[in-house]
PDB file of C-alpha atoms in Angstrom:
ATOM      1  CA  MET T   1       6.559 -22.168  -4.689  1.00  0.00           C
ATOM      2  CA  LYS T   2       9.197 -20.374  -2.644  1.00  0.00           C
ATOM      3  CA  GLN T   3       8.764 -20.774   1.101  1.00  0.00           C
ATOM      4  CA  LEU T   4      11.541 -18.329   1.997  1.00  0.00           C
ATOM      5  CA  PRO T   5      12.641 -15.079   0.353  1.00  0.00           C
ATOM      6  CA  GLU T   6      15.849 -15.093  -1.659  1.00  0.00           C
ATOM      7  CA  GLY T   7      18.882 -13.436  -0.121  1.00  0.00           C
ATOM      8  CA  ARG T   8      20.049 -13.305   3.475  1.00  0.00           C
ATOM      9  CA  THR T   9      19.408  -9.590   3.831  1.00  0.00           C
ATOM     10  CA  LEU T  10      15.821  -9.894   2.619  1.00  0.00           C
ATOM     11  CA  ARG T  11      15.232 -12.913   4.872  1.00  0.00           C
ATOM     12  CA  ALA T  12      16.588 -11.014   7.859  1.00  0.00           C
ATOM     13  CA  TYR T  13      14.438  -7.995   7.027  1.00  0.00           C
ATOM     14  CA  VAL T  14      11.239 -10.036   6.640  1.00  0.00           C
ATOM     15  CA  ALA T  15      11.996 -11.921   9.870  1.00  0.00           C
ATOM     16  CA  GLY T  16      12.624  -8.618  11.657  1.00  0.00           C
ATOM     17  CA  ILE T  17       9.341  -7.066  10.517  1.00  0.00           C
ATOM     18  CA  VAL T  18       7.389 -10.214  11.404  1.00  0.00           C
ATOM     19  CA  GLY T  19       9.064 -10.328  14.819  1.00  0.00           C
ATOM     20  CA  LEU T  20       8.372  -6.641  15.437  1.00  0.00           C
ATOM     21  CA  GLY T  21       4.748  -7.184  14.468  1.00  0.00           C
ATOM     22  CA  ALA T  22       4.461  -9.986  17.017  1.00  0.00           C
ATOM     23  CA  ILE T  23       6.168  -7.937  19.742  1.00  0.00           C
ATOM     24  CA  VAL T  24       3.846  -4.982  19.184  1.00  0.00           C
ATOM     25  CA  GLY T  25       0.677  -6.874  18.261  1.00  0.00           C
ATOM     26  CA  LEU T  26       0.440  -9.498  21.002  1.00  0.00           C
ATOM     27  CA  PRO T  27       0.343  -6.982  23.909  1.00  0.00           C
ATOM     28  CA  ALA T  28      -2.218  -4.914  21.972  1.00  0.00           C
ATOM     29  CA  VAL T  29      -4.503  -7.954  21.709  1.00  0.00           C
ATOM     30  CA  TRP T  30      -3.880  -9.082  25.288  1.00  0.00           C
ATOM     31  CA  ALA T  31      -4.123  -5.744  27.097  1.00  0.00           C
ATOM     32  CA  GLY T  32      -5.466  -3.296  24.513  1.00  0.00           C
ATOM     33  CA  SER T  33      -8.985  -1.914  24.497  1.00  0.00           C
ATOM     34  CA  GLY T  34     -11.614  -2.983  21.972  1.00  0.00           C
ATOM     35  CA  SER T  35     -15.207  -2.285  21.038  1.00  0.00           C
ATOM     36  CA  ASN T  36     -16.555  -5.772  21.927  1.00  0.00           C
ATOM     37  CA  ASP T  37     -18.918  -5.152  19.005  1.00  0.00           C
ATOM     38  CA  LEU T  38     -18.902  -8.406  17.045  1.00  0.00           C
ATOM     39  CA  ALA T  39     -21.189  -6.989  14.357  1.00  0.00           C
ATOM     40  CA  LEU T  40     -18.711  -4.156  13.760  1.00  0.00           C
ATOM     41  CA  LEU T  41     -15.763  -6.543  13.539  1.00  0.00           C
ATOM     42  CA  PHE T  42     -17.598  -8.890  11.192  1.00  0.00           C
ATOM     43  CA  SER T  43     -18.658  -6.069   8.858  1.00  0.00           C
ATOM     44  CA  LEU T  44     -15.130  -4.656   8.722  1.00  0.00           C
ATOM     45  CA  LEU T  45     -13.635  -8.101   8.086  1.00  0.00           C
ATOM     46  CA  LEU T  46     -16.168  -8.904   5.360  1.00  0.00           C
ATOM     47  CA  ALA T  47     -15.580  -5.588   3.611  1.00  0.00           C
ATOM     48  CA  GLY T  48     -11.830  -6.080   3.926  1.00  0.00           C
ATOM     49  CA  ALA T  49     -11.951  -9.587   2.483  1.00  0.00           C
ATOM     50  CA  LEU T  50     -13.906  -8.332  -0.539  1.00  0.00           C
ATOM     51  CA  SER T  51     -11.454  -5.462  -0.941  1.00  0.00           C
ATOM     52  CA  GLU T  52      -8.488  -7.849  -0.897  1.00  0.00           C
ATOM     53  CA  ARG T  53     -10.215 -10.154  -3.376  1.00  0.00           C
ATOM     54  CA  PHE T  54     -10.415  -7.284  -5.872  1.00  0.00           C
ATOM     55  CA  LYS T  55      -7.171  -5.543  -4.953  1.00  0.00           C
ATOM     56  CA  VAL T  56      -5.418  -3.422  -7.571  1.00  0.00           C
ATOM     57  CA  THR T  57      -2.088  -4.541  -9.001  1.00  0.00           C
ATOM     58  CA  LEU T  58       0.386  -1.695  -9.357  1.00  0.00           C
ATOM     59  CA  LEU T  59       3.639  -1.492 -11.253  1.00  0.00           C
ATOM     60  CA  GLY T  60       5.998  -4.129  -9.883  1.00  0.00           C
ATOM     61  CA  ASP T  61       5.374  -6.488  -6.958  1.00  0.00           C
ATOM     62  CA  CYS T  62       2.898  -4.218  -5.204  1.00  0.00           C
ATOM     63  CA  HIS T  63      -0.873  -4.139  -4.642  1.00  0.00           C
ATOM     64  CA  VAL T  64      -3.336  -1.698  -3.160  1.00  0.00           C
ATOM     65  CA  SER T  65      -6.813  -2.125  -1.717  1.00  0.00           C
ATOM     66  CA  SER T  66      -9.175  -0.389   0.709  1.00  0.00           C
ATOM     67  CA  SER T  67      -8.087  -2.665   3.551  1.00  0.00           C
ATOM     68  CA  ALA T  68      -5.881   0.027   5.096  1.00  0.00           C
ATOM     69  CA  PHE T  69      -8.938   2.227   5.625  1.00  0.00           C
ATOM     70  CA  LEU T  70     -10.847  -0.627   7.269  1.00  0.00           C
ATOM     71  CA  ALA T  71      -7.957  -1.347   9.645  1.00  0.00           C
ATOM     72  CA  MET T  72      -7.797   2.344  10.559  1.00  0.00           C
ATOM     73  CA  ALA T  73     -11.572   2.404  11.057  1.00  0.00           C
ATOM     74  CA  ALA T  74     -11.258  -0.568  13.411  1.00  0.00           C
ATOM     75  CA  ALA T  75      -8.601   1.346  15.330  1.00  0.00           C
ATOM     76  CA  VAL T  76     -10.597   4.540  15.867  1.00  0.00           C
ATOM     77  CA  LEU T  77     -13.975   2.847  16.391  1.00  0.00           C
ATOM     78  CA  GLY T  78     -12.714   0.036  18.607  1.00  0.00           C
ATOM     79  CA  GLY T  79      -9.137   0.386  19.770  1.00  0.00           C
ATOM     80  CA  PRO T  80      -5.776  -1.337  19.369  1.00  0.00           C
ATOM     81  CA  ARG T  81      -7.204  -4.814  19.922  1.00  0.00           C
ATOM     82  CA  ASP T  82      -9.723  -4.422  17.111  1.00  0.00           C
ATOM     83  CA  ALA T  83      -7.049  -2.901  14.885  1.00  0.00           C
ATOM     84  CA  VAL T  84      -4.753  -5.891  15.376  1.00  0.00           C
ATOM     85  CA  ILE T  85      -7.535  -8.421  14.770  1.00  0.00           C
ATOM     86  CA  VAL T  86      -8.689  -6.723  11.576  1.00  0.00           C
ATOM     87  CA  ALA T  87      -5.120  -6.143  10.337  1.00  0.00           C
ATOM     88  CA  ALA T  88      -4.209  -9.802  10.915  1.00  0.00           C
ATOM     89  CA  VAL T  89      -7.260 -11.149   9.118  1.00  0.00           C
ATOM     90  CA  LEU T  90      -6.842  -8.723   6.229  1.00  0.00           C
ATOM     91  CA  GLY T  91      -3.199  -9.707   5.849  1.00  0.00           C
ATOM     92  CA  VAL T  92      -4.238 -13.352   5.571  1.00  0.00           C
ATOM     93  CA  SER T  93      -7.028 -12.369   3.166  1.00  0.00           C
ATOM     94  CA  ALA T  94      -4.366 -11.376   0.639  1.00  0.00           C
ATOM     95  CA  ASN T  95      -4.372 -15.086  -0.274  1.00  0.00           C
ATOM     96  CA  LEU T  96      -7.861 -14.674  -1.723  1.00  0.00           C
ATOM     97  CA  GLY T  97      -7.677 -15.088  -5.465  1.00  0.00           C
ATOM     98  CA  GLY T  98      -4.281 -16.785  -5.368  1.00  0.00           C
ATOM     99  CA  VAL T  99      -1.778 -18.582  -3.162  1.00  0.00           C
ATOM    100  CA  ILE T 100       1.268 -16.743  -1.877  1.00  0.00           C
ATOM    101  CA  PRO T 101       4.171 -18.038   0.246  1.00  0.00           C
ATOM    102  CA  ALA T 102       3.715 -18.151   4.013  1.00  0.00           C
ATOM    103  CA  TYR T 103       6.451 -15.580   4.627  1.00  0.00           C
ATOM    104  CA  LYS T 104       4.603 -13.047   2.442  1.00  0.00           C
ATOM    105  CA  THR T 105       1.399 -13.647   4.392  1.00  0.00           C
ATOM    106  CA  LEU T 106       3.189 -13.059   7.708  1.00  0.00           C
ATOM    107  CA  PHE T 107       4.883  -9.988   6.262  1.00  0.00           C
ATOM    108  CA  ASN T 108       1.552  -8.595   5.011  1.00  0.00           C
ATOM    109  CA  VAL T 109      -0.011  -9.149   8.426  1.00  0.00           C
ATOM    110  CA  SER T 110       2.874  -7.357  10.155  1.00  0.00           C
ATOM    111  CA  VAL T 111       2.799  -4.414   7.731  1.00  0.00           C
ATOM    112  CA  TYR T 112      -0.944  -3.916   8.194  1.00  0.00           C
ATOM    113  CA  LEU T 113      -0.541  -4.287  11.944  1.00  0.00           C
ATOM    114  CA  LEU T 114       2.390  -1.884  12.332  1.00  0.00           C
ATOM    115  CA  SER T 115       0.931   0.793  10.053  1.00  0.00           C
ATOM    116  CA  SER T 116      -2.482   0.583  11.774  1.00  0.00           C
ATOM    117  CA  LEU T 117      -0.994   0.915  15.258  1.00  0.00           C
ATOM    118  CA  ALA T 118       1.230   3.779  14.054  1.00  0.00           C
ATOM    119  CA  PHE T 119      -1.932   5.476  12.764  1.00  0.00           C
ATOM    120  CA  LEU T 120      -3.714   4.954  16.088  1.00  0.00           C
ATOM    121  CA  GLY T 121      -0.727   6.202  18.096  1.00  0.00           C
ATOM    122  CA  VAL T 122      -0.500   9.422  16.067  1.00  0.00           C
ATOM    123  CA  PHE T 123      -4.289   9.901  16.091  1.00  0.00           C
ATOM    124  CA  ASP T 124      -4.498   9.538  19.884  1.00  0.00           C
ATOM    125  CA  ALA T 125      -1.403  11.693  20.490  1.00  0.00           C
ATOM    126  CA  LEU T 126      -2.602  14.542  18.265  1.00  0.00           C
ATOM    127  CA  SER T 127      -6.157  14.313  19.617  1.00  0.00           C
ATOM    128  CA  HIS T 128      -4.942  14.725  23.199  1.00  0.00           C
ATOM    129  CA  ALA T 129      -2.276  17.327  22.360  1.00  0.00           C
ATOM    130  CA  THR T 130      -4.644  19.570  20.398  1.00  0.00           C
ATOM    131  CA  ALA T 131      -7.895  18.697  22.195  1.00  0.00           C
ATOM    132  CA  ALA T 132      -9.363  18.384  18.719  1.00  0.00           C
ATOM    133  CA  SER T 133     -13.132  18.112  18.509  1.00  0.00           C
ATOM    134  CA  GLY T 134     -15.803  18.582  15.895  1.00  0.00           C
ATOM    135  CA  TYR T 135     -14.581  19.080  12.355  1.00  0.00           C
ATOM    136  CA  TYR T 136     -10.996  19.597  13.579  1.00  0.00           C
ATOM    137  CA  VAL T 137     -10.870  15.815  14.002  1.00  0.00           C
ATOM    138  CA  VAL T 138     -10.633  15.674  10.191  1.00  0.00           C
ATOM    139  CA  LEU T 139      -7.205  17.342  10.322  1.00  0.00           C
ATOM    140  CA  VAL T 140      -5.978  14.982  13.044  1.00  0.00           C
ATOM    141  CA  ALA T 141      -7.323  11.953  11.190  1.00  0.00           C
ATOM    142  CA  THR T 142      -5.753  13.089   7.903  1.00  0.00           C
ATOM    143  CA  ALA T 143      -2.339  13.510   9.529  1.00  0.00           C
ATOM    144  CA  ALA T 144      -2.602  10.057  11.096  1.00  0.00           C
ATOM    145  CA  VAL T 145      -3.725   8.571   7.751  1.00  0.00           C
ATOM    146  CA  MET T 146      -0.606   9.916   6.045  1.00  0.00           C
ATOM    147  CA  VAL T 147       1.533   8.321   8.772  1.00  0.00           C
ATOM    148  CA  ASP T 148      -0.206   5.009   8.071  1.00  0.00           C
ATOM    149  CA  PHE T 149       0.526   5.450   4.357  1.00  0.00           C
ATOM    150  CA  ALA T 150       4.176   6.342   4.995  1.00  0.00           C
ATOM    151  CA  VAL T 151       4.810   3.355   7.283  1.00  0.00           C
ATOM    152  CA  ASN T 152       3.032   0.909   4.971  1.00  0.00           C
ATOM    153  CA  ALA T 153       4.700   2.199   1.805  1.00  0.00           C
ATOM    154  CA  LEU T 154       8.181   2.356   3.361  1.00  0.00           C
ATOM    155  CA  LEU T 155       8.080  -1.184   4.770  1.00  0.00           C
ATOM    156  CA  VAL T 156       6.912  -2.581   1.424  1.00  0.00           C
ATOM    157  CA  ALA T 157       9.363  -0.445  -0.579  1.00  0.00           C
ATOM    158  CA  ILE T 158      12.312  -1.722   1.458  1.00  0.00           C
ATOM    159  CA  ALA T 159      11.263  -5.325   0.804  1.00  0.00           C
ATOM    160  CA  ILE T 160      10.863  -4.674  -2.927  1.00  0.00           C
ATOM    161  CA  GLY T 161      14.186  -2.852  -3.018  1.00  0.00           C
ATOM    162  CA  LEU T 162      16.020  -5.709  -1.310  1.00  0.00           C
ATOM    163  CA  SER T 163      14.474  -8.286  -3.657  1.00  0.00           C
ATOM    164  CA  SER T 164      15.125  -6.287  -6.845  1.00  0.00           C
ATOM    165  CA  GLY T 165      18.408  -4.557  -6.020  1.00  0.00           C
ATOM    166  CA  ARG T 166      16.841  -1.100  -6.343  1.00  0.00           C
ATOM    167  CA  SER T 167      16.922   1.769  -3.891  1.00  0.00           C
ATOM    168  CA  PRO T 168      13.865   1.767  -1.572  1.00  0.00           C
ATOM    169  CA  LEU T 169      13.556   5.521  -2.140  1.00  0.00           C
ATOM    170  CA  ARG T 170      13.394   4.920  -5.891  1.00  0.00           C
ATOM    171  CA  VAL T 171      10.719   2.267  -5.350  1.00  0.00           C
ATOM    172  CA  MET T 172       8.772   4.721  -3.174  1.00  0.00           C
ATOM    173  CA  LYS T 173       9.016   7.410  -5.852  1.00  0.00           C
ATOM    174  CA  GLU T 174       8.043   5.134  -8.748  1.00  0.00           C
ATOM    175  CA  GLN T 175       5.377   2.947  -7.149  1.00  0.00           C
ATOM    176  CA  HIS T 176       3.979   4.620  -4.043  1.00  0.00           C
ATOM    177  CA  LEU T 177       4.151   8.429  -3.951  1.00  0.00           C
ATOM    178  CA  TRP T 178       1.480   8.835  -6.621  1.00  0.00           C
ATOM    179  CA  LEU T 179      -0.919   7.087  -4.223  1.00  0.00           C
ATOM    180  CA  ALA T 180      -0.514   9.708  -1.481  1.00  0.00           C
ATOM    181  CA  PRO T 181      -3.289  12.042  -2.789  1.00  0.00           C
ATOM    182  CA  HIS T 182      -5.677   9.071  -2.812  1.00  0.00           C
ATOM    183  CA  TYR T 183      -5.169   8.731   0.966  1.00  0.00           C
ATOM    184  CA  LEU T 184      -6.049  12.345   1.799  1.00  0.00           C
ATOM    185  CA  PRO T 185      -9.868  11.869   1.573  1.00  0.00           C
ATOM    186  CA  LEU T 186      -9.648   9.006   4.067  1.00  0.00           C
ATOM    187  CA  GLY T 187      -9.348  11.519   6.903  1.00  0.00           C
ATOM    188  CA  VAL T 188     -12.822  12.803   6.052  1.00  0.00           C
ATOM    189  CA  ALA T 189     -14.112   9.228   5.664  1.00  0.00           C
ATOM    190  CA  LEU T 190     -12.801   8.327   9.127  1.00  0.00           C
ATOM    191  CA  PHE T 191     -14.457  11.404  10.622  1.00  0.00           C
ATOM    192  CA  VAL T 192     -17.748  10.281   9.038  1.00  0.00           C
ATOM    193  CA  ALA T 193     -17.159   6.768  10.373  1.00  0.00           C
ATOM    194  CA  ILE T 194     -16.633   8.063  13.931  1.00  0.00           C
ATOM    195  CA  ALA T 195     -19.673  10.345  13.864  1.00  0.00           C
ATOM    196  CA  GLY T 196     -21.817   7.792  12.048  1.00  0.00           C
ATOM    197  CA  TYR T 197     -20.947   4.937  14.407  1.00  0.00           C
ATOM    198  CA  ASP T 198     -21.986   7.043  17.391  1.00  0.00           C
ATOM    199  CA  ALA T 199     -25.244   7.936  15.644  1.00  0.00           C
ATOM    200  CA  ILE T 200     -26.397   4.793  13.810  1.00  0.00           C
ATOM    201  CA  GLY T 201     -23.887   2.090  14.734  1.00  0.00           C
ATOM    202  CA  VAL T 202     -22.643  -0.639  12.396  1.00  0.00           C
ATOM    203  CA  PRO T 203     -24.661   0.426   9.301  1.00  0.00           C
ATOM    204  CA  ILE T 204     -22.152   3.261   8.832  1.00  0.00           C
ATOM    205  CA  VAL T 205     -19.682   0.641   7.556  1.00  0.00           C
ATOM    206  CA  VAL T 206     -22.139  -0.318   4.824  1.00  0.00           C
ATOM    207  CA  LEU T 207     -22.799   3.327   3.932  1.00  0.00           C
ATOM    208  CA  LEU T 208     -19.066   3.982   3.576  1.00  0.00           C
ATOM    209  CA  ALA T 209     -18.422   0.803   1.611  1.00  0.00           C
ATOM    210  CA  LEU T 210     -19.708   2.188  -1.697  1.00  0.00           C
ATOM    211  CA  PRO T 211     -17.609   5.395  -1.867  1.00  0.00           C
ATOM    212  CA  ILE T 212     -14.515   3.540  -0.627  1.00  0.00           C
ATOM    213  CA  ALA T 213     -15.083   0.861  -3.281  1.00  0.00           C
ATOM    214  CA  GLY T 214     -15.450   3.667  -5.827  1.00  0.00           C
ATOM    215  CA  MET T 215     -12.079   5.076  -4.778  1.00  0.00           C
ATOM    216  CA  GLN T 216     -10.515   1.652  -5.248  1.00  0.00           C
ATOM    217  CA  MET T 217     -12.050   1.351  -8.727  1.00  0.00           C
ATOM    218  CA  ALA T 218     -10.740   4.822  -9.627  1.00  0.00           C
ATOM    219  CA  THR T 219      -7.283   3.775  -8.433  1.00  0.00           C
ATOM    220  CA  ALA T 220      -7.519   0.658 -10.589  1.00  0.00           C
ATOM    221  CA  VAL T 221      -8.354   2.709 -13.691  1.00  0.00           C
ATOM    222  CA  TYR T 222      -5.567   5.198 -12.991  1.00  0.00           C
ATOM    223  CA  SER T 223      -3.098   2.381 -12.340  1.00  0.00           C
ATOM    224  CA  SER T 224      -4.053   0.738 -15.639  1.00  0.00           C
ATOM    225  CA  LEU T 225      -3.543   3.988 -17.550  1.00  0.00           C
ATOM    226  CA  LYS T 226      -0.261   4.631 -15.746  1.00  0.00           C
ATOM    227  CA  GLY T 227       0.963   1.129 -16.621  1.00  0.00           C
ATOM    228  CA  ALA T 228      -0.024   1.551 -20.278  1.00  0.00           C
ATOM    229  CA  TYR T 229       1.769   4.915 -20.422  1.00  0.00           C
ATOM    230  CA  ALA T 230       4.891   3.411 -18.835  1.00  0.00           C
ATOM    231  CA  ALA T 231       4.860   0.558 -21.353  1.00  0.00           C
ATOM    232  CA  GLN T 232       4.494   2.965 -24.289  1.00  0.00           C
ATOM    233  CA  THR T 233       7.284   5.161 -22.921  1.00  0.00           C
ATOM    234  CA  ALA T 234       9.597   2.163 -22.565  1.00  0.00           C
ATOM    235  CA  GLU T 235       8.795   1.075 -26.155  1.00  0.00           C
ATOM    236  CA  VAL T 236       9.533   4.555 -27.521  1.00  0.00           C
ATOM    237  CA  GLU T 237      12.804   4.723 -25.581  1.00  0.00           C
ATOM    238  CA  GLU T 238      13.763   1.307 -26.962  1.00  0.00           C
ATOM    239  CA  ARG T 239      13.073   2.451 -30.538  1.00  0.00           C
ATOM    240  CA  ILE T 240      15.027   5.672 -30.008  1.00  0.00           C
ATOM    241  CA  GLY T 241      17.941   3.636 -28.675  1.00  0.00           C
ATOM    242  CA  ALA T 242      17.832   1.374 -31.743  1.00  0.00           C
ATOM    243  CA  ILE T 243      17.764   4.415 -34.070  1.00  0.00           C
ATOM    244  CA  GLN T 244      20.723   5.966 -32.245  1.00  0.00           C
ATOM    245  CA  LEU T 245      22.706   2.739 -32.616  1.00  0.00           C
ATOM    246  CA  GLU T 246      21.891   2.629 -36.353  1.00  0.00           C
ATOM    247  CA  LEU T 247      22.929   6.259 -36.793  1.00  0.00           C
ATOM    248  CA  ALA T 248      26.188   5.576 -34.971  1.00  0.00           C
ATOM    249  CA  ARG T 249      26.822   2.602 -37.283  1.00  0.00           C
ATOM    250  CA  LEU T 250      26.153   4.718 -40.381  1.00  0.00           C
ATOM    251  CA  ARG T 251      28.477   7.461 -39.137  1.00  0.00           C
ATOM    252  CA  ALA T 252      31.212   4.896 -38.583  1.00  0.00           C
ATOM    253  CA  LEU T 253      30.751   3.587 -42.150  1.00  0.00           C
ATOM    254  CA  THR T 254      30.853   7.145 -43.517  1.00  0.00           C
ATOM    255  CA  VAL T 255      34.098   7.890 -41.680  1.00  0.00           C
ATOM    256  CA  GLN T 256      35.664   4.672 -43.013  1.00  0.00           C
ATOM    257  CA  ALA T 257      34.529   5.355 -46.604  1.00  0.00           C
ATOM    258  CA  GLY T 258      35.802   8.940 -46.612  1.00  0.00           C
ATOM    259  CA  PRO T 259      39.580   8.244 -46.774  1.00  0.00           C
ATOM    260  CA  GLU T 260      39.099   5.561 -49.439  1.00  0.00           C
ATOM    261  CA  GLN T 261      37.262   8.021 -51.722  1.00  0.00           C
ATOM    262  CA  ALA T 262      39.954  10.666 -51.168  1.00  0.00           C
ATOM    263  CA  ALA T 263      42.664   8.148 -52.161  1.00  0.00           C
TER     264      ALA T 263
END
């Protein structure tokens, strides 16, 4: 098992993201606000661990689960401290169902942490700038959710690009952009989480668990169909290439036989 990523550039990138996560995360835990609601934290962590256990494998070295939503819920219901705690535990939970190198665990933790705090920063900034209230919070939450998606996808795409020699933008286009529409409903889900937590408390996490799990299952089905289509397309392209090579060979034989027949 590899304990360090291959390539100096990739090692430097992973080290930089992990270091940035520590620089941003430690002050958030030390001085940031939190809910002090242990039942809320436990329910979010349990739901996140189950989500990571049944995460969806996408094309290439990439996975998706509902953990991002749970980290964002921790951010809006608790604050930066809760967001960091949940993001850190969820990043470690990626080991459930298999063992991955330590550097990948630290990288996962940092990606969850940075994207969750980016979400919270945008959510708070837009909430104060627009004085959003009521159903308008859905628009603010949706914008912040898309920032979370962009940060998470970009950080992962750069790592995949450095390890595979592909352009990060190409990785984003092929493996991540199709997920963007799946993130849009999370703004509504977060609005429900905020309103529900004020009204009934922690049980709102349980009530939201089923539809969020359903979204993850739908993503899994779509990902499976997308992978099967990509495999069939690659097979057809391979056959077409073989036919083109055979046709080129036959043309070359025809050209060579022509002069001999004329003679």
